[in-house]
Amino acid sequence: MPVIDPMLPDEERIALLRELSADHWVVRNAVGYSILQYPDVVAILRDKRWHSATSRIPEMMGITDPDFVQNRRVSILGAEGEVHTRLRRLVARAFSPRSADRLRPFMREVITDLVEPVAPSGRADVAVDICEPYPIPIICELLGAPREDWQLFSRWAEDVLRIFGGNVLEELDVIKRARAELDEYSRGLIADRRNDPRDDLITDLIAAEEEGDRLSTDELVMMVDAVIVGGTDTTRNQLGCTVGLMTEHPAQWKMLADQPDLAPRAVEEAMRYFGAVRGTARFASEDIVHRDVLFPAGSLVMPSMALANLDPTVFDDPGTFDITREPPAQPQLTFGAGIHYCLGASLARAELQEALPILARRMPDLAVDGAIEWKPSTTAIFGPAHLPVTFTPT
Ligand code: HEM
């Protein structure tokens, strides 16, 4: 099994992994194993003996604060076994494609409001002006938080998401304060909806019932947190990656403006070719033999969705970006696979499908103005920090 030199600079390591993925399904890295090919990435994500490493993030970062560690354990992102199955069963309907569809008109309104101020000038920083703010009003509307609280939400989301940054230990107090404020706010919102049900996610989650079982208030609060942690940075970065990619493919950008019906295919293809979530992590809950390799209990593996998405045994001509590509027999993996498959996939798809054709129409002849500034390549959720563009004013 090849071993990756931990001292290799990130860019070189990523390039080497891509090269190795042609002949190897697994390589050793500094902390465990990277999984490089589609069938193995899917097999491991579907195998319940491999547990989400989310609950171990605090420990791996050297955080010992008991509140913090406990909080990760009960999150749907880190839960396993019966606890996880029960949560998914209770919340599934609230995250169905139909629930996401009811927000589509609102999504069009939000993206139009963001592009309108920049469209007449013919220039923008797409990452800052459009991608950054886009998911916040949608998550607020989804949850049923009133418009006057959008700013508050934006700040909490930003602070809570510092958990994915490089300075967690220094920022722990800020993260904890944001968590506590959000927690209190969520409890207020839940109490309001118990008395006054509306057409929103919190009401749906309160009403969710399976054979007499319901979510507790603590679980409802956890779901609000999971929606913010899972649903904001992912969507904004995937939108940024996609627009960045489109600057290299102007004919396809124009095609999307002329044929908005291509949006669903364009979203799947952009997520396949350039996903914002490139990998995840699992640890072995017991000794596991996969193919001919024994992974002792506790082993950490990193399934690479990004490399699996370029696997030539699954995708024809995987190195070509083509928004007219026939839907492949097997899906792109940027939403993951198995029991932790993205709960917000329908919502994220709808957000991207609504935003892209409107941007393509309002920002024709898109070109990078200078250079795109990408986030560090090790960032868990990758995308542009700055995406300066020029286009024909509209
Ligand atoms: C393009 C945008 C998105 C991408 C690329 C994405 C990606 C992912 C991935 C890869 C996972 C699985 C992680 C793993 O297996 O370790 C996941 C899980 C999850 N996502 Fe998303 N996500 C996106 C948008 C959203 C949205 C909009 C929401 C909420 C409204 C959301 C909520 C969640 C939740 C709650 C989970 C945990 C599910 C579980 O553990 O059962 N995501 N997402």
Coordinates of C-alpha atoms and ligand atoms in Angstrom, one line a residue:
M1 CA 0.0 0.0 0.0
P2 CA 1.5 3.4 -0.9
V3 CA 2.3 5.8 1.9
I4 CA 1.9 9.5 1.6
D5 CA 4.7 11.6 3.0
P6 CA 3.1 13.9 5.6
M7 CA 5.6 16.7 4.8
L8 CA 4.3 17.0 1.2
P9 CA 2.7 20.4 0.6
D10 CA -1.1 20.2 0.2
E11 CA -1.2 20.9 -3.5
E12 CA 1.4 18.2 -4.2
R13 CA -0.4 15.7 -1.9
I14 CA -3.7 16.3 -3.7
A15 CA -2.1 15.8 -7.1
L16 CA -0.4 12.6 -5.9
L17 CA -3.6 11.1 -4.5
R18 CA -5.3 11.8 -7.8
E19 CA -2.5 10.0 -9.7
L20 CA -2.5 7.1 -7.3
S21 CA -6.3 6.7 -7.6
A22 CA -5.8 5.2 -11.0
D23 CA -4.3 2.0 -9.5
H24 CA -5.0 2.0 -5.8
W25 CA -8.2 2.1 -3.8
V26 CA -6.4 2.8 -0.5
V27 CA -3.2 4.6 0.6
R28 CA -1.8 5.4 4.1
N29 CA -1.7 9.0 5.2
A30 CA -0.4 10.8 8.3
V31 CA -3.4 9.9 10.5
G32 CA -5.0 6.9 8.8
Y33 CA -6.0 5.9 5.3
S34 CA -7.4 7.7 2.2
I35 CA -10.0 5.8 0.2
L36 CA -9.6 6.8 -3.5
Q37 CA -12.0 4.8 -5.7
Y38 CA -15.8 5.0 -6.1
P39 CA -16.8 1.4 -5.2
D40 CA -14.8 1.5 -2.0
V41 CA -15.9 5.0 -1.0
V42 CA -19.5 3.9 -1.3
A43 CA -19.0 0.5 0.4
I44 CA -17.4 2.2 3.4
L45 CA -20.0 4.9 3.7
R46 CA -22.7 2.3 3.6
D47 CA -21.1 -0.1 6.1
K48 CA -22.5 0.7 9.5
R49 CA -19.4 -0.6 11.3
W50 CA -17.7 2.6 10.2
H51 CA -18.8 5.4 12.4
S52 CA -18.9 9.1 11.7
A53 CA -15.8 10.9 12.9
T54 CA -17.7 14.1 13.7
S55 CA -18.1 13.1 17.3
R56 CA -14.3 12.8 17.5
I57 CA -13.5 16.2 16.0
P58 CA -13.2 17.9 19.4
E59 CA -11.0 15.2 20.7
M60 CA -8.8 15.3 17.6
M61 CA -8.5 19.0 18.0
G62 CA -7.4 18.7 21.6
I63 CA -10.7 20.1 23.0
T64 CA -11.6 18.5 26.3
D65 CA -14.4 20.8 27.4
P66 CA -17.2 18.3 28.4
D67 CA -20.1 20.5 27.2
F68 CA -18.6 20.7 23.8
V69 CA -17.8 17.0 23.5
Q70 CA -21.3 16.0 24.6
N71 CA -22.9 18.4 22.2
R72 CA -21.2 16.7 19.2
R73 CA -22.2 13.2 20.4
V74 CA -25.9 13.9 20.3
S75 CA -25.9 15.7 17.0
I76 CA -27.4 13.8 14.0
L77 CA -24.1 14.3 12.2
G78 CA -22.3 12.3 14.8
A79 CA -25.0 9.9 16.0
E80 CA -24.9 6.2 15.1
G81 CA -26.9 3.0 15.4
E82 CA -30.5 3.1 16.8
V83 CA -30.1 6.7 18.0
H84 CA -29.3 7.8 14.4
T85 CA -32.0 5.6 12.7
R86 CA -34.7 7.0 15.0
L87 CA -33.7 10.6 14.3
R88 CA -33.6 10.1 10.6
R89 CA -37.0 8.4 10.6
L90 CA -38.5 11.2 12.5
V91 CA -37.1 14.1 10.5
A92 CA -37.0 12.6 7.0
R93 CA -40.4 13.9 5.8
A94 CA -39.6 17.5 6.8
F95 CA -36.6 17.4 4.4
S96 CA -38.4 15.8 1.5
P97 CA -38.1 17.2 -2.1
R98 CA -41.7 18.6 -1.7
S99 CA -40.7 20.6 1.4
A100 CA -37.7 22.0 -0.5
D101 CA -39.9 22.9 -3.5
R102 CA -42.2 25.1 -1.5
L103 CA -39.2 27.4 -1.0
R104 CA -38.3 27.7 -4.7
P105 CA -40.1 31.0 -5.3
F106 CA -38.4 32.5 -2.2
M107 CA -35.0 31.3 -3.4
R108 CA -35.5 33.1 -6.7
E109 CA -36.5 36.2 -4.8
V110 CA -33.4 36.0 -2.6
I111 CA -30.9 35.5 -5.5
T112 CA -32.6 38.2 -7.6
D113 CA -32.3 40.7 -4.6
L114 CA -28.5 39.8 -4.4
V115 CA -27.7 40.1 -8.1
E116 CA -29.8 43.2 -8.8
P117 CA -27.5 45.7 -7.0
V118 CA -24.4 44.5 -8.9
A119 CA -25.9 43.7 -12.3
P120 CA -25.9 47.3 -13.7
S121 CA -22.2 47.8 -12.8
G122 CA -20.9 44.8 -14.6
R123 CA -18.6 43.7 -11.8
A124 CA -18.9 41.8 -8.5
D125 CA -17.1 39.7 -6.0
V126 CA -19.4 36.7 -6.4
A127 CA -18.1 34.9 -3.3
V128 CA -18.7 37.9 -1.0
D129 CA -21.7 39.7 -2.7
I130 CA -23.7 36.6 -3.6
C131 CA -22.6 33.2 -2.3
E132 CA -21.9 34.4 1.3
P133 CA -25.3 35.9 2.0
Y134 CA -27.4 33.5 -0.2
P135 CA -28.2 30.6 2.2
I136 CA -29.0 32.7 5.3
P137 CA -32.5 34.0 4.5
I138 CA -33.3 30.6 3.0
I139 CA -32.4 28.8 6.2
C140 CA -34.3 31.4 8.2
E141 CA -37.3 31.0 6.0
L142 CA -37.1 27.2 6.2
L143 CA -37.0 27.4 10.0
G144 CA -39.6 30.1 10.3
A145 CA -37.3 32.8 11.8
P146 CA -38.6 36.3 11.1
R147 CA -36.9 38.6 8.7
E148 CA -35.7 41.0 11.4
D149 CA -33.6 38.1 12.8
W150 CA -31.6 37.4 9.7
Q151 CA -28.6 39.4 10.8
L152 CA -28.5 37.6 14.2
F153 CA -28.6 34.3 12.4
S154 CA -25.9 35.3 10.1
R155 CA -23.6 36.1 13.0
W156 CA -24.4 32.9 14.9
A157 CA -23.9 30.8 11.8
E158 CA -20.5 32.5 11.2
D159 CA -19.4 31.9 14.8
V160 CA -20.7 28.3 15.1
L161 CA -19.0 27.5 11.8
R162 CA -15.6 28.5 13.3
I163 CA -15.5 24.9 14.4
F164 CA -14.3 24.1 10.8
G165 CA -11.6 26.8 10.9
G166 CA -7.9 26.5 11.9
N167 CA -8.1 28.3 15.3
V168 CA -10.7 26.3 17.2
L169 CA -8.9 26.3 20.5
E170 CA -8.5 30.1 20.5
E171 CA -12.1 30.6 19.3
L172 CA -13.8 28.1 21.6
D173 CA -15.4 30.8 23.7
V174 CA -16.8 32.7 20.7
I175 CA -18.2 29.3 19.4
K176 CA -19.7 28.4 22.8
R177 CA -21.3 31.8 23.2
A178 CA -22.9 31.7 19.7
R179 CA -24.1 28.1 20.4
A180 CA -25.7 29.2 23.7
E181 CA -27.4 32.2 22.1
L182 CA -28.7 30.2 19.2
D183 CA -29.8 27.5 21.6
E184 CA -31.9 30.0 23.6
Y185 CA -33.3 31.6 20.4
S186 CA -34.3 28.1 19.1
R187 CA -36.0 27.3 22.3
G188 CA -38.1 30.5 22.0
L189 CA -39.0 29.7 18.4
I190 CA -40.0 26.1 19.3
A191 CA -42.2 27.4 22.2
D192 CA -43.8 29.9 19.8
R193 CA -44.6 27.2 17.2
R194 CA -46.0 24.8 19.8
N195 CA -48.6 27.4 20.5
D196 CA -49.0 28.7 17.0
P197 CA -48.2 26.1 14.3
R198 CA -47.1 27.6 10.9
D199 CA -45.9 26.3 7.5
D200 CA -42.3 25.9 8.4
L201 CA -39.6 23.3 9.3
I202 CA -39.9 23.8 13.1
T203 CA -43.6 23.2 13.0
D204 CA -43.1 20.1 10.8
L205 CA -40.4 18.7 13.2
I206 CA -42.6 19.4 16.3
A207 CA -45.5 17.5 14.6
A208 CA -43.2 14.7 13.3
E209 CA -44.3 11.5 14.9
E210 CA -43.6 7.8 14.3
E211 CA -45.6 5.2 16.2
G212 CA -46.2 7.6 19.1
D213 CA -42.5 8.7 19.2
R214 CA -41.6 12.4 18.9
L215 CA -38.5 14.6 19.1
S216 CA -37.8 16.1 22.5
T217 CA -37.2 19.9 22.8
D218 CA -33.4 19.2 23.1
E219 CA -33.5 17.2 19.9
L220 CA -35.4 20.0 18.1
V221 CA -32.8 22.4 19.2
M222 CA -30.1 20.1 18.0
M223 CA -31.8 19.9 14.6
V224 CA -31.8 23.7 14.2
D225 CA -28.0 23.6 15.0
A226 CA -27.5 20.8 12.5
V227 CA -29.3 22.7 9.8
I228 CA -27.2 25.8 10.3
V229 CA -23.9 23.8 10.6
G230 CA -24.8 21.5 7.6
G231 CA -26.7 23.9 5.5
T232 CA -25.0 27.3 5.2
D233 CA -21.3 27.0 4.4
T234 CA -21.8 24.0 2.2
T235 CA -24.3 25.7 -0.1
R236 CA -22.5 29.0 -0.4
N237 CA -19.2 27.2 -1.2
Q238 CA -20.8 24.9 -3.7
L239 CA -22.3 27.9 -5.5
G240 CA -18.9 29.6 -5.4
C241 CA -17.1 26.5 -6.8
T242 CA -19.7 26.2 -9.6
V243 CA -19.6 29.9 -10.7
G244 CA -15.7 29.7 -10.5
L245 CA -15.8 26.6 -12.8
M246 CA -18.2 28.4 -15.2
T247 CA -15.7 31.2 -15.7
E248 CA -13.6 28.5 -17.4
H249 CA -16.5 27.3 -19.5
P250 CA -18.2 30.4 -20.9
A251 CA -20.2 28.5 -23.6
Q252 CA -21.8 26.4 -20.9
W253 CA -22.7 29.5 -18.8
K254 CA -24.4 30.9 -21.9
M255 CA -26.2 27.6 -22.5
L256 CA -27.5 27.7 -18.9
A257 CA -28.8 31.3 -19.4
D258 CA -30.6 30.3 -22.6
Q259 CA -31.8 26.9 -21.4
P260 CA -32.6 27.1 -17.6
D261 CA -34.1 23.6 -17.8
L262 CA -30.5 22.4 -17.8
A263 CA -30.1 23.6 -14.2
P264 CA -30.6 20.1 -12.6
R265 CA -28.0 18.5 -14.8
A266 CA -25.6 21.4 -14.4
V267 CA -25.8 21.1 -10.6
E268 CA -25.1 17.4 -10.6
E269 CA -22.3 17.8 -13.0
A270 CA -20.7 20.7 -11.1
M271 CA -20.9 18.8 -7.9
R272 CA -19.4 15.8 -9.6
Y273 CA -16.5 17.7 -11.2
F274 CA -15.9 20.2 -8.5
G275 CA -17.6 19.5 -5.1
A276 CA -17.3 21.8 -2.2
V277 CA -17.1 18.8 0.2
R278 CA -14.3 16.7 -1.1
G279 CA -14.1 14.0 1.6
T280 CA -15.3 12.9 5.0
A281 CA -13.9 10.7 7.8
R282 CA -15.0 7.5 9.5
F283 CA -13.4 5.4 12.3
A284 CA -13.7 1.6 12.7
S285 CA -16.0 0.8 15.6
E286 CA -14.5 -2.8 15.6
D287 CA -11.8 -4.6 13.6
I288 CA -13.0 -4.5 10.0
V289 CA -11.6 -6.3 7.0
H290 CA -12.3 -4.5 3.7
R291 CA -11.1 -6.3 0.6
D292 CA -7.8 -7.8 1.8
V293 CA -7.0 -5.1 4.4
L294 CA -7.6 -5.4 8.1
F295 CA -8.4 -2.1 9.7
P296 CA -8.0 -2.4 13.5
A297 CA -10.8 -0.9 15.7
G298 CA -10.2 2.8 16.0
S299 CA -8.6 3.2 12.5
L300 CA -9.4 6.4 10.8
V301 CA -10.3 6.4 7.1
M302 CA -11.0 9.3 4.8
P303 CA -13.2 8.4 1.9
S304 CA -12.5 10.9 -1.0
M305 CA -15.8 11.8 -2.7
A306 CA -13.8 14.1 -5.0
L307 CA -11.7 11.3 -6.4
A308 CA -14.5 8.9 -6.5
N309 CA -16.4 11.4 -8.6
L310 CA -13.6 11.2 -11.2
D311 CA -13.6 7.4 -11.3
P312 CA -13.5 6.3 -15.0
T313 CA -15.2 3.0 -14.2
V314 CA -18.3 4.9 -13.2
F315 CA -18.3 8.2 -15.2
D316 CA -17.4 8.3 -19.0
D317 CA -14.7 10.8 -19.7
P318 CA -14.7 12.0 -16.1
G319 CA -12.2 14.8 -16.7
T320 CA -14.6 16.6 -19.0
F321 CA -17.1 19.1 -17.5
D322 CA -20.3 18.9 -19.5
I323 CA -23.6 20.2 -18.2
T324 CA -25.5 18.3 -20.9
R325 CA -24.1 15.0 -19.6
E326 CA -26.8 12.2 -19.5
P327 CA -27.6 11.5 -15.8
P328 CA -25.1 8.7 -14.9
A329 CA -26.2 5.3 -13.7
Q330 CA -24.6 6.0 -10.3
P331 CA -24.8 9.4 -8.6
Q332 CA -22.1 11.9 -7.8
L333 CA -21.0 11.5 -4.2
T334 CA -20.6 15.1 -3.0
F335 CA -23.7 14.6 -0.8
G336 CA -22.1 11.5 0.7
A337 CA -23.8 8.0 0.8
G338 CA -25.2 5.6 3.3
I339 CA -27.0 6.5 6.5
H340 CA -25.4 10.0 6.8
Y341 CA -26.3 10.9 3.2
C342 CA -27.0 14.7 3.3
L343 CA -30.3 15.3 4.9
G344 CA -30.5 18.7 3.1
A345 CA -29.7 17.4 -0.4
S346 CA -33.2 18.3 -1.8
L347 CA -33.0 21.8 -0.4
A348 CA -29.4 22.3 -1.5
R349 CA -30.2 21.1 -5.0
A350 CA -33.2 23.4 -5.2
E351 CA -31.0 26.4 -4.0
L352 CA -28.4 25.8 -6.6
Q353 CA -30.9 25.0 -9.4
E354 CA -32.7 28.2 -8.8
A355 CA -29.7 30.4 -8.3
L356 CA -27.5 29.4 -11.3
P357 CA -29.8 30.2 -14.3
I358 CA -30.7 33.6 -12.8
L359 CA -27.0 34.4 -12.3
A360 CA -26.2 33.2 -15.8
R361 CA -28.9 35.5 -17.2
R362 CA -27.9 38.5 -15.1
M363 CA -24.1 38.1 -15.5
P364 CA -23.5 37.3 -19.2
D365 CA -20.0 37.0 -20.6
L366 CA -18.6 36.3 -17.1
A367 CA -14.9 36.6 -16.8
V368 CA -12.5 36.5 -13.8
D369 CA -11.3 40.0 -13.0
G370 CA -7.7 39.4 -11.8
A371 CA -7.6 36.1 -9.9
I372 CA -9.9 33.9 -7.8
E373 CA -8.6 33.6 -4.2
W374 CA -9.4 30.1 -3.0
K375 CA -9.7 29.0 0.6
P376 CA -6.8 26.9 1.9
S377 CA -6.9 23.5 0.1
T378 CA -7.3 21.7 3.4
T379 CA -10.5 23.5 4.3
A380 CA -13.2 20.9 5.1
I381 CA -15.7 22.9 3.0
F382 CA -13.8 24.3 0.0
G383 CA -14.6 27.2 -2.2
P384 CA -13.6 30.7 -3.2
A385 CA -12.9 33.4 -0.5
H386 CA -13.0 36.0 -3.3
L387 CA -14.3 35.6 -6.8
P388 CA -13.9 38.9 -8.6
V389 CA -15.7 39.0 -12.0
T390 CA -16.6 41.3 -14.8
F391 CA -19.6 40.8 -17.1
T392 CA -21.8 42.7 -19.5
P393 CA -24.0 44.9 -17.4
T394 CA -27.7 44.0 -17.4
Ligands
HEM1 C1 -24.3 21.8 -1.7 C2 -24.6 21.8 -0.4 C3 -24.3 20.6 0.5 C4 -23.3 19.7 0.5 C5 -22.2 19.5 -0.5 C6 -23.6 18.8 1.6 C7 -22.8 17.7 1.9 C8 -23.0 16.8 2.9 C9 -22.3 15.6 3.2 C10 -21.2 15.1 2.3 C11 -22.9 15.0 4.2 C12 -22.4 13.6 4.8 C13 -21.2 13.8 5.7 C14 -20.7 12.5 6.1 O1 -21.1 11.4 5.7 O2 -19.7 12.5 6.9 C15 -23.9 15.8 4.7 C16 -24.7 15.5 5.8 C17 -25.7 16.4 6.3 N1 -26.1 17.6 5.7 FE1 -25.5 18.3 4.0 N2 -24.6 19.3 2.3 C18 -25.2 20.4 1.7 C19 -26.2 21.1 2.1 C20 -27.0 20.9 3.2 C21 -28.2 21.6 3.6 C22 -28.8 22.8 2.8 C23 -28.6 21.1 4.8 C24 -29.7 21.5 5.7 C25 -30.8 22.2 5.4 C26 -27.7 20.0 5.2 C27 -27.8 19.3 6.3 C28 -27.1 18.1 6.5 C29 -27.3 17.3 7.7 C30 -28.2 17.6 8.9 C31 -26.4 16.2 7.6 C32 -26.2 15.1 8.6 C33 -27.1 13.9 8.2 C34 -26.8 12.7 9.0 O3 -25.8 12.6 9.6 O4 -27.7 11.8 9.1 N3 -26.8 19.9 4.2 N4 -24.1 16.9 3.9

